[in-house]
Coordinates of C-alpha atoms in Angstrom, one line a residue:
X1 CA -0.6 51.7 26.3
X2 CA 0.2 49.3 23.1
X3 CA -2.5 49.0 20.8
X4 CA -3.9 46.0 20.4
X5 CA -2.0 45.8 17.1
X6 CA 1.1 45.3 18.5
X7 CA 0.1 43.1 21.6
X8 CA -0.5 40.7 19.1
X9 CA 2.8 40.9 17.7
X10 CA 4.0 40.0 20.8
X11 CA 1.9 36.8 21.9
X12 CA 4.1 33.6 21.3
X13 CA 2.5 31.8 18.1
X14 CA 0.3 28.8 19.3
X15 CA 1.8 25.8 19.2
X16 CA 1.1 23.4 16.2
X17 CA -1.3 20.4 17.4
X18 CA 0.8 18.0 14.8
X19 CA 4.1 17.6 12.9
X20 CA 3.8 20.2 9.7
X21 CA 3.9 17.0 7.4
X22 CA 1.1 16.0 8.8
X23 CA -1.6 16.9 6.3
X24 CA -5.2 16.6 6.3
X25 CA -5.4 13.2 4.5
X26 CA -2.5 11.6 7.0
X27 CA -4.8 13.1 9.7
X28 CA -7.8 11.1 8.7
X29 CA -6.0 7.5 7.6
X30 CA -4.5 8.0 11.2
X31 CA -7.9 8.7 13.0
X32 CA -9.5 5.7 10.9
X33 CA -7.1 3.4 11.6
X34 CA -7.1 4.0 15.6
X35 CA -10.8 3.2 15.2
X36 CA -10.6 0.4 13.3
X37 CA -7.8 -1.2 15.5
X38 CA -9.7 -0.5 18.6
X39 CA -12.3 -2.8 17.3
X40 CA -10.8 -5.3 15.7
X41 CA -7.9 -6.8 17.7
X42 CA -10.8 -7.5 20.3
X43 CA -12.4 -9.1 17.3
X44 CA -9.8 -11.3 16.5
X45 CA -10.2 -13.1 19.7
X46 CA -14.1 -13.0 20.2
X47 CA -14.2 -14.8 17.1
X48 CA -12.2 -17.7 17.7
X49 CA -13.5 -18.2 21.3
X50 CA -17.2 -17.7 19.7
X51 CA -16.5 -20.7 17.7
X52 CA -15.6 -23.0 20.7
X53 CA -18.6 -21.9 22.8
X54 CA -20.5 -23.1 19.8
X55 CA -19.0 -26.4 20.3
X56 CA -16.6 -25.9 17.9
X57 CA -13.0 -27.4 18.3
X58 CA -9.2 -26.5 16.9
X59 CA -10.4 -27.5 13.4
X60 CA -13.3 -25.6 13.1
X61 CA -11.3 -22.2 14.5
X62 CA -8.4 -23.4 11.7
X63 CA -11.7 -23.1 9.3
X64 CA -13.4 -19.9 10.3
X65 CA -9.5 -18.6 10.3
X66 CA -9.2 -19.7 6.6
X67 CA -13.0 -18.5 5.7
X68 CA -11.7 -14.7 6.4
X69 CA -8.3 -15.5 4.3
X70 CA -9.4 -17.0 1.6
X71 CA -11.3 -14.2 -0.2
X72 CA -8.3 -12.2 0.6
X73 CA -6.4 -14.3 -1.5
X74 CA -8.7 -14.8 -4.1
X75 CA -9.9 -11.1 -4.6
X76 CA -6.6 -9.3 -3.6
X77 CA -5.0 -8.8 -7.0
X78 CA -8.1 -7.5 -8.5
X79 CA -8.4 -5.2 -5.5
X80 CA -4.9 -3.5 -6.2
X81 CA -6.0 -2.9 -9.9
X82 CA -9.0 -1.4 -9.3
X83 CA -7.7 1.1 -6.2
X84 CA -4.7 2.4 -8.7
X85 CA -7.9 3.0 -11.1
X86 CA -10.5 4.6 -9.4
X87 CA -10.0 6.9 -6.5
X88 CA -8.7 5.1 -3.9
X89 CA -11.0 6.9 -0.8
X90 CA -14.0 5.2 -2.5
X91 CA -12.5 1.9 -2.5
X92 CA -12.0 2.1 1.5
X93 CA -15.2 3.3 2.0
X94 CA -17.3 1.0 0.3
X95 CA -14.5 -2.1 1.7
X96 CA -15.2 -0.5 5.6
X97 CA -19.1 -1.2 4.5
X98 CA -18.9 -4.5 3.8
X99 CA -16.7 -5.0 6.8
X100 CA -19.7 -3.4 8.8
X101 CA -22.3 -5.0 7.5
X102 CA -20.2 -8.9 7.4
X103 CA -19.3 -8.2 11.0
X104 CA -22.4 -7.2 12.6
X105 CA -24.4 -10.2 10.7
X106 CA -21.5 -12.3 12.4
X107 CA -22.4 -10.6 16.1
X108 CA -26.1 -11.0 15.2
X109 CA -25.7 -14.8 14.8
X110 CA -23.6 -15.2 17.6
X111 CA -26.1 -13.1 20.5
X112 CA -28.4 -14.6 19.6
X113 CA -27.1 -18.3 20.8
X114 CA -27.3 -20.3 17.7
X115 CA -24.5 -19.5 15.7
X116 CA -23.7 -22.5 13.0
X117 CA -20.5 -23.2 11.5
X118 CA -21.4 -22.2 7.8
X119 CA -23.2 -18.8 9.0
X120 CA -19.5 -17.7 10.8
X121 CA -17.6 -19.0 8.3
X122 CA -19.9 -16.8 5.3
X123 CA -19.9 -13.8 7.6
X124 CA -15.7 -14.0 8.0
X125 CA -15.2 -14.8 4.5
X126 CA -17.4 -11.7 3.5
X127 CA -15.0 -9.5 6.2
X128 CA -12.4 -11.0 3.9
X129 CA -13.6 -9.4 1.0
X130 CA -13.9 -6.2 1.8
X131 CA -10.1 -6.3 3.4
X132 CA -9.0 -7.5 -0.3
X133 CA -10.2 -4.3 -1.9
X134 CA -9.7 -2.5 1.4
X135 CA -5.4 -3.2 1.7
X136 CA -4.1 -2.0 -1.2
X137 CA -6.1 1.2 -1.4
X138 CA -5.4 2.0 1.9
X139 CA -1.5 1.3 1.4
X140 CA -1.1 3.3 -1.6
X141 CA -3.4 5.8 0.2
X142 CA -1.1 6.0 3.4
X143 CA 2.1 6.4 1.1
X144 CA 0.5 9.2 -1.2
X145 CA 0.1 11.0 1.9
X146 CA 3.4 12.3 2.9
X147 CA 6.6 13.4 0.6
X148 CA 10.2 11.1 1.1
X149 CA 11.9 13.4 3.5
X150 CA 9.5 12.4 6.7
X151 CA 8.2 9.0 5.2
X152 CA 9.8 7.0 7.7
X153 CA 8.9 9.3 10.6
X154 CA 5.3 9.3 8.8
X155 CA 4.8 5.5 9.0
X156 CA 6.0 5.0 12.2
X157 CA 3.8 7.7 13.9
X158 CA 0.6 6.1 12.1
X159 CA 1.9 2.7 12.9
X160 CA 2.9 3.7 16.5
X161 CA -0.7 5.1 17.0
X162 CA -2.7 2.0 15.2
X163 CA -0.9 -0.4 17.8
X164 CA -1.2 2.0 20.9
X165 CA -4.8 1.4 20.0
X166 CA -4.7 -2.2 19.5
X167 CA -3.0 -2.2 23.1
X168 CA -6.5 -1.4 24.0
X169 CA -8.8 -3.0 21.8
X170 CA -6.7 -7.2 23.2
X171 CA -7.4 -6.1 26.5
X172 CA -10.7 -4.7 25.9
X173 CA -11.3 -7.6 23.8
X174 CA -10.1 -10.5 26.1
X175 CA -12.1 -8.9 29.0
X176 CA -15.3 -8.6 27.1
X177 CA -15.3 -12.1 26.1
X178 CA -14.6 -13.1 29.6
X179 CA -17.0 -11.3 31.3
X180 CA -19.8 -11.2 28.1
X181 CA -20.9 -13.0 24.5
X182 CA -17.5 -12.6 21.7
X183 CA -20.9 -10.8 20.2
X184 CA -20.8 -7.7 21.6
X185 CA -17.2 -7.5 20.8
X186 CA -18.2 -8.1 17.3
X187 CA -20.7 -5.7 17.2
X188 CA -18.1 -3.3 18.7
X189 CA -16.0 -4.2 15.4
X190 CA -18.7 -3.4 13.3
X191 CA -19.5 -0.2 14.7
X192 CA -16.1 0.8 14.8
X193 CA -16.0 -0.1 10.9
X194 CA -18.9 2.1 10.3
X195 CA -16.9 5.4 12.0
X196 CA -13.4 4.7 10.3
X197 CA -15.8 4.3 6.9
X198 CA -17.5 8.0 7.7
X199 CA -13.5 9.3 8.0
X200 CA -12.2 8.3 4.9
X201 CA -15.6 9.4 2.9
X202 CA -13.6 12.7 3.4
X203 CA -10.0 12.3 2.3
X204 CA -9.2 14.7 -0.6
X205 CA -7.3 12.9 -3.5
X206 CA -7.3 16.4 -5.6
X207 CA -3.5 16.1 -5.3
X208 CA -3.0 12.7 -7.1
X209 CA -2.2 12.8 -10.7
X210 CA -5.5 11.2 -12.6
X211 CA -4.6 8.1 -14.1
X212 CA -3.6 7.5 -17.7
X213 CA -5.9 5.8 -19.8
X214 CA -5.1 1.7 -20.0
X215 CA -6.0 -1.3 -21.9
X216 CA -8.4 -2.7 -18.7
X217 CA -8.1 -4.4 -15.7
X218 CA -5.8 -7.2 -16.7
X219 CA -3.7 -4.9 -18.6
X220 CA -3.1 -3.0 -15.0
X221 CA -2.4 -6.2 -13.4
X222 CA 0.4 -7.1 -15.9
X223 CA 1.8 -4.1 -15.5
X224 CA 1.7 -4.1 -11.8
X225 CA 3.5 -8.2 -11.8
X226 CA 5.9 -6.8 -14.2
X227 CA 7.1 -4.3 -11.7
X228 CA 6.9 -6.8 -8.7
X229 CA 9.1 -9.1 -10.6
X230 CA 11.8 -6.6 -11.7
X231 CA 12.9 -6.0 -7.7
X232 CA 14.6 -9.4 -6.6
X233 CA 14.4 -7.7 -2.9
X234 CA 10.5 -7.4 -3.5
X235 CA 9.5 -10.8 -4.4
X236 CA 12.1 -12.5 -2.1
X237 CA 10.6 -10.7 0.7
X238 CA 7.2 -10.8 0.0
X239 CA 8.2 -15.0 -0.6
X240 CA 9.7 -15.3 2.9
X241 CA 6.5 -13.8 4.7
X242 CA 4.0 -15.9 2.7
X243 CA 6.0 -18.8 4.9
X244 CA 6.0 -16.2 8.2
X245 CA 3.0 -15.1 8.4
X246 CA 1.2 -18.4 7.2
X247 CA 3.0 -20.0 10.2
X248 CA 2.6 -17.3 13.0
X249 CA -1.5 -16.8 12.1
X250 CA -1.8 -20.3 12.5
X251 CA 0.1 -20.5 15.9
X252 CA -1.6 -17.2 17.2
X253 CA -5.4 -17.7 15.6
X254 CA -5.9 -21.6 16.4
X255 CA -3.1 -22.3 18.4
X256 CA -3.0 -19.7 20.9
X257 CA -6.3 -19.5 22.3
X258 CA -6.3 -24.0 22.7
X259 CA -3.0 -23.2 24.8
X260 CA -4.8 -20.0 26.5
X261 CA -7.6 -22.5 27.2
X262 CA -6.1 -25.7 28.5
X263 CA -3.0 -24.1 30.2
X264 CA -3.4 -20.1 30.6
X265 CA -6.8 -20.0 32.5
X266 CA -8.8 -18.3 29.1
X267 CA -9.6 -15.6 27.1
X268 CA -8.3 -12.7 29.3
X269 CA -4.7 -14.0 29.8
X270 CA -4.5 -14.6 25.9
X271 CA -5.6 -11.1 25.5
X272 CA -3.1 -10.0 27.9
X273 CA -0.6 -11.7 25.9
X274 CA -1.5 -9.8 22.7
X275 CA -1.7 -6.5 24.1
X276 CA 2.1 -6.8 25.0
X277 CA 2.6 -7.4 21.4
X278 CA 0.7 -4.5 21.0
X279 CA 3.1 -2.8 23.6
X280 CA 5.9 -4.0 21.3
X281 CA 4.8 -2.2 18.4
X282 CA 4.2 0.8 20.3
X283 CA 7.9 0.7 21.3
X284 CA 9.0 -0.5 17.9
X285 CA 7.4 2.2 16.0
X286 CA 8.7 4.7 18.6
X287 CA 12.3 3.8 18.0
X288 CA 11.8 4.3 14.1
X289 CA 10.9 7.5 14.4
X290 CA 14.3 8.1 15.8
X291 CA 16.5 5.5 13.9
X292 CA 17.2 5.2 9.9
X293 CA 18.5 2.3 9.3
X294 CA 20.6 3.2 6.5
X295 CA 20.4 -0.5 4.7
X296 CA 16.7 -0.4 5.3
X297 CA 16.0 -4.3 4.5
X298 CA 18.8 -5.5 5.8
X299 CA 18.1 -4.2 9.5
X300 CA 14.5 -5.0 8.7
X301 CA 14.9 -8.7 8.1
X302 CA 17.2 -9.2 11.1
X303 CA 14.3 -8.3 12.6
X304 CA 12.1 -11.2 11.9
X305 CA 14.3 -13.6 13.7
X306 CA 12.0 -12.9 16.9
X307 CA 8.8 -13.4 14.9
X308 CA 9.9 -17.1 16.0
X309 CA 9.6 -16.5 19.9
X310 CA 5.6 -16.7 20.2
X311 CA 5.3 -20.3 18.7
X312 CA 8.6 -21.6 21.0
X313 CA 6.8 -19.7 24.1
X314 CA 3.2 -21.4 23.5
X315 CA 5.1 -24.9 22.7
X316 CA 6.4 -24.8 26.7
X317 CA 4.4 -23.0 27.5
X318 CA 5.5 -20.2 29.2
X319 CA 3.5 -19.1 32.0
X320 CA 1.7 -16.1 31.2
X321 CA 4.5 -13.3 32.1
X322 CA 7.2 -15.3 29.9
X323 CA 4.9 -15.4 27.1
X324 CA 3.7 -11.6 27.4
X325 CA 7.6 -10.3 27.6
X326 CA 8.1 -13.0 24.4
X327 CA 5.4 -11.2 22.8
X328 CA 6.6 -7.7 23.8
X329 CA 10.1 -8.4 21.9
X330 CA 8.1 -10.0 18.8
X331 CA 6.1 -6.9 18.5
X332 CA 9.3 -4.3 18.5
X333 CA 11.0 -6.4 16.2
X334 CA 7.7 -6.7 13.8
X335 CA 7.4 -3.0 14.0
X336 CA 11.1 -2.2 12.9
X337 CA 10.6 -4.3 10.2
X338 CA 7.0 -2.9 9.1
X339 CA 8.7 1.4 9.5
X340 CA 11.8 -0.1 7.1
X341 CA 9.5 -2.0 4.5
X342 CA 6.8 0.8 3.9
X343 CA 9.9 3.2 3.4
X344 CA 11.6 1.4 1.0
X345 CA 8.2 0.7 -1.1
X346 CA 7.7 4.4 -0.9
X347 CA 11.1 4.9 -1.9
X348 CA 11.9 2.8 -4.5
X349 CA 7.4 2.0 -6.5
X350 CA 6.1 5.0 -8.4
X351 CA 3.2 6.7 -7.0
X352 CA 0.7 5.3 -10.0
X353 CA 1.4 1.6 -9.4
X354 CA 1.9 1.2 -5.6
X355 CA -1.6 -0.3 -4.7
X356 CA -0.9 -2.9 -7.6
X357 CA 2.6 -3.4 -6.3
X358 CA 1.0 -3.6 -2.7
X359 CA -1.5 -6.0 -4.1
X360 CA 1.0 -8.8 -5.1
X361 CA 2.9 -7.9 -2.0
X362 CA -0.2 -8.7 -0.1
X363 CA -1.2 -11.7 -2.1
X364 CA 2.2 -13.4 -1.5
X365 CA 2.0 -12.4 2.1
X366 CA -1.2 -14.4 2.6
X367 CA -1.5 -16.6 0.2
X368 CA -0.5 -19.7 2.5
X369 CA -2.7 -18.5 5.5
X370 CA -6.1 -20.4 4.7
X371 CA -3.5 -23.6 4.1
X372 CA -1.6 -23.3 7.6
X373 CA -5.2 -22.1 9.6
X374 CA -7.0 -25.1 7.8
X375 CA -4.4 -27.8 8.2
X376 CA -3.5 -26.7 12.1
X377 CA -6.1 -28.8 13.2
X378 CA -5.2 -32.3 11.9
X379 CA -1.3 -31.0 11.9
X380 CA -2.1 -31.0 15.8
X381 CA -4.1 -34.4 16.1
X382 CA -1.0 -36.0 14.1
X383 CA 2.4 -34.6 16.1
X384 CA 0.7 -33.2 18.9
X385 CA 0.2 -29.5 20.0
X386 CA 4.0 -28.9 21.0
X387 CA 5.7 -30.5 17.8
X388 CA 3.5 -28.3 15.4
X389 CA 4.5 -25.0 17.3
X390 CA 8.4 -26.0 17.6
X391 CA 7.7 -26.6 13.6
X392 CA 6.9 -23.1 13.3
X393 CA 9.3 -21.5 15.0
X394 CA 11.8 -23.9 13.0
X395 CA 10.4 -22.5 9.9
X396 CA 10.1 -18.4 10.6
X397 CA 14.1 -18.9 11.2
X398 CA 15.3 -20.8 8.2
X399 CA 13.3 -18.8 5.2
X400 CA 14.2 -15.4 7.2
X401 CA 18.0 -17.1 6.6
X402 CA 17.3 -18.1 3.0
X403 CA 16.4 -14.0 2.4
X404 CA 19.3 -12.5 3.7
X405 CA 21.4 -14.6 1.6
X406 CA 19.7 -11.9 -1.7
X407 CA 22.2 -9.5 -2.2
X408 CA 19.7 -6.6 -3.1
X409 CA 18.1 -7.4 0.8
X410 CA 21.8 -6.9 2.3
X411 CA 22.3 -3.6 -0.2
X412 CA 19.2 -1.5 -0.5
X413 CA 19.8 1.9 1.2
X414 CA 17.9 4.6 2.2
X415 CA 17.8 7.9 0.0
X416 CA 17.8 11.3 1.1
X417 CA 15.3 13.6 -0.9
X418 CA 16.1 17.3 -1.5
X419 CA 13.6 19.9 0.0
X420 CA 10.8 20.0 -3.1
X421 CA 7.3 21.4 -4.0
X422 CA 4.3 20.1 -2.2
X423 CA 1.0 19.7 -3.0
X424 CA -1.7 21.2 -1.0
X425 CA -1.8 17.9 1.3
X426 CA 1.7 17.9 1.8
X427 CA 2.0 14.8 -0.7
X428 CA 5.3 15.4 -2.8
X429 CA 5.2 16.8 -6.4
X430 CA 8.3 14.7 -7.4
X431 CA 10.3 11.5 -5.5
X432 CA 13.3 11.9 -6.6
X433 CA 16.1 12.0 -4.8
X434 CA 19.8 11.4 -3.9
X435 CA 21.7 8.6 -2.2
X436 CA 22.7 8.7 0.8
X437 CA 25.8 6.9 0.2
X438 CA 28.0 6.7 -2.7
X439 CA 27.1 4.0 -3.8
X440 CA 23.5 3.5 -6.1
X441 CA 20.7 2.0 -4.3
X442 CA 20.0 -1.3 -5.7
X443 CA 16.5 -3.0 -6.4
X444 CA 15.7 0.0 -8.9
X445 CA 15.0 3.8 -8.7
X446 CA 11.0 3.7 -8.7

């Protein structure tokens, strides 16, 4: 009879319940971000179709829209400084608290059927706030997490599990507000805010190297600008999508729900619409995990060509089939781009400087959105609802031209890192690394 010593030597090893890469912190910005997703994709919607059962109409969406972007703007560059100062879990938590607190005031005002235009638009622009300070923490966070050798397998499995539960949250979303007050979704938001905040209270940041004294807050922003500026594929990128995604919120947060409205039959088929984007994504991040583009940007960019899709579908309009396999295709190609831009800012920023580097990469990004959500409105009531959306379509294709036409965007190429030393997170103790081609990697070494 074998003792039980050597029974045990010969029981198969349990299977691991994720990747080996996968470390405690990656665990925990993975679970929060699945919360937070759930919640607010449904919140997304709720908000603009609590603003037209107030009474409101496509210029008071555009504003509320622009409420929650403005701060963003405003308080982003601060936000990057202080997270590559202080430790970055505490920024997250205390961002996810104001979210919490801005969110349910907003589903407070709105149960309880008097909801002004000033009380949603203070509520958003305090939800704005906290994303300011909340983004670039939780980027440089995300990166931080996991060495070179898996980054792009990494990003794509938190990406592809965010979206799976956006899937959810638009569908939950458009059915709530269909069948109940956008409240409750809000308050759904704000709950879901308060978990993800209780997740990231435990992320260990024992691993990241304690930052070197500086000469204050401006001083880190300077330095952060100067290395934004020295990568031509950086700032011509981040250019671009201060046009794109200017453009496509305005088409999806004022735009969309009008169309959804007047020609889809409401809320539920608009939510349908963006769960198929959130479909996309799923199927986007699912192919990155496979593929490595070797010139990284290059694929990446081709990529936003279908961004343009959404605004051409909603200008027909497309019934609501056409439009959800138009937003399927947007989302894939949206994801391929997202895998292939957070690998090459892993690859290429150093560790100490990528929430500052996120920052201005954030700030471009977004700069133009309270502009294009503000100015939908009368943009519509001049050339009509059709003209504006064939205007944005028109525009996603010619600056996503203009940016291929950088050399460093055609060029950059993914490095492959040699096997090195981990810290007790699985984080990486060095990022260097070798090409993977002969030639150098342009855009600099980070």
């Amino acid at each position: 009879m074998d003792s039980p010593r050597v029974a045990s030597l010969d029981t198969p090893p349990r299977p691991r319940r994720r990747p080996a890469w996968a470390g405690r912190n990656y665990t925990l910005l993975t679970a929060a971000a699945i919360t937070t997703s759930l919640g607010s994709n449904g919140a997304l919607i709720a908000s603009a179709f609590a603003v037209l059962e107030a009474g409101g109409d496509a210029g008071d969406v555009g504003l509320v829209a622009a409420a929650r972007t403005l701060p963003l703007v405003l308080f982003l560059l601060i936000g990057g400084a202080v997270a590559d100062r202080l430790p970055r879990h505490r920024v997250m938590v205390a961002a996810n608290t104001l979210n919490c607190l801005s969110q349910a005031a907003f589903a407070w005002v709105v149960l309880t059927g008097d909801a002004q235009l000033w009380q949603m638009m203070l509520f958003t622009a305090l939800c704005g706030t906290g994303q300011a300070f909340f983004n670039p923490a939780a980027e440089g966070m995300l990166m931080s997490s996991v060495g070179p050798e898996q980054a792009g397998r990494a990003f794509a499995l938190f990406r592809m599990a965010m979206h799976g539960a956006a899937i959810g949250g638009a569908a939950l979303g458009g059915v709530m507000v269909a069948a109940m007050s956008p409240g409750w979704v809000l308050a759904v938001d704000a709950a879901a805010f308060a978990v993800a905040g209780a997740l990231r209270a435990f992320l260990d940041v024992s691993h990241i190297p304690a930052r070197e004294g500086s000469g204050g807050l401006l001083s880190d922003m300077r330095e952060g600008w100067k290395e934004f500026v020295g990568r031509t594929w950086l700032w011509a990128i981040v250019l671009q999508f201060s046009v794109v995604v200017a453009v496509v919120g305005a088409a999806e947060s004022v735009y969309g729900p009008l169309v959804a409205r007047d020609e889809l039959g409401g809320a539920r088929p608009w939510g349908i619409a963006l769960a198929a984007f959130g479909v996309g994504t799923l199927g986007g991040a699912f192919l990155m995990m496979r593929w490595k583009p070797r010139r990284l940007l290059l694929a990446g960019t081709l990529c936003v060509f279908p961004l343009a899709l959404p605004s051409a579908a909603l200008a027909v309009p497309l019934p609501v089939t056409g439009l959800c396999a138009v937003m399927f295709v947007s989302g894939i190609a949206i994801e391929v781009f997202g895998v292939a831009w957070m690998t090459a800012m892993h690859q290429e920023i150093p560790e100490e400087k990528l929430s500052r580097v996120s920052s201005f990469d954030w700030f471009g990004s977004v700069a133009m959105v309270p502009l294009a959500t503000a100015v939908a409105g009368p943009v519509e009531s001049l050339v009509g609802r059709s003209s504006a959306l064939w205007g944005c379509s028109a525009l996603v294709v010619l600056v996503t031209a203009l940016v291929l036409l950088v050399p460093d965007v055609r060029n950059l190429r993914l490095r492959v890192a040699p096997k090195e030393i981990r810290a007790h997170d699985g984080a990486p103790a060095a990022r260097t690394g070798v090409s993977a081609d002969a030639e150098s990697p342009v855009g600099g070494l980070g």
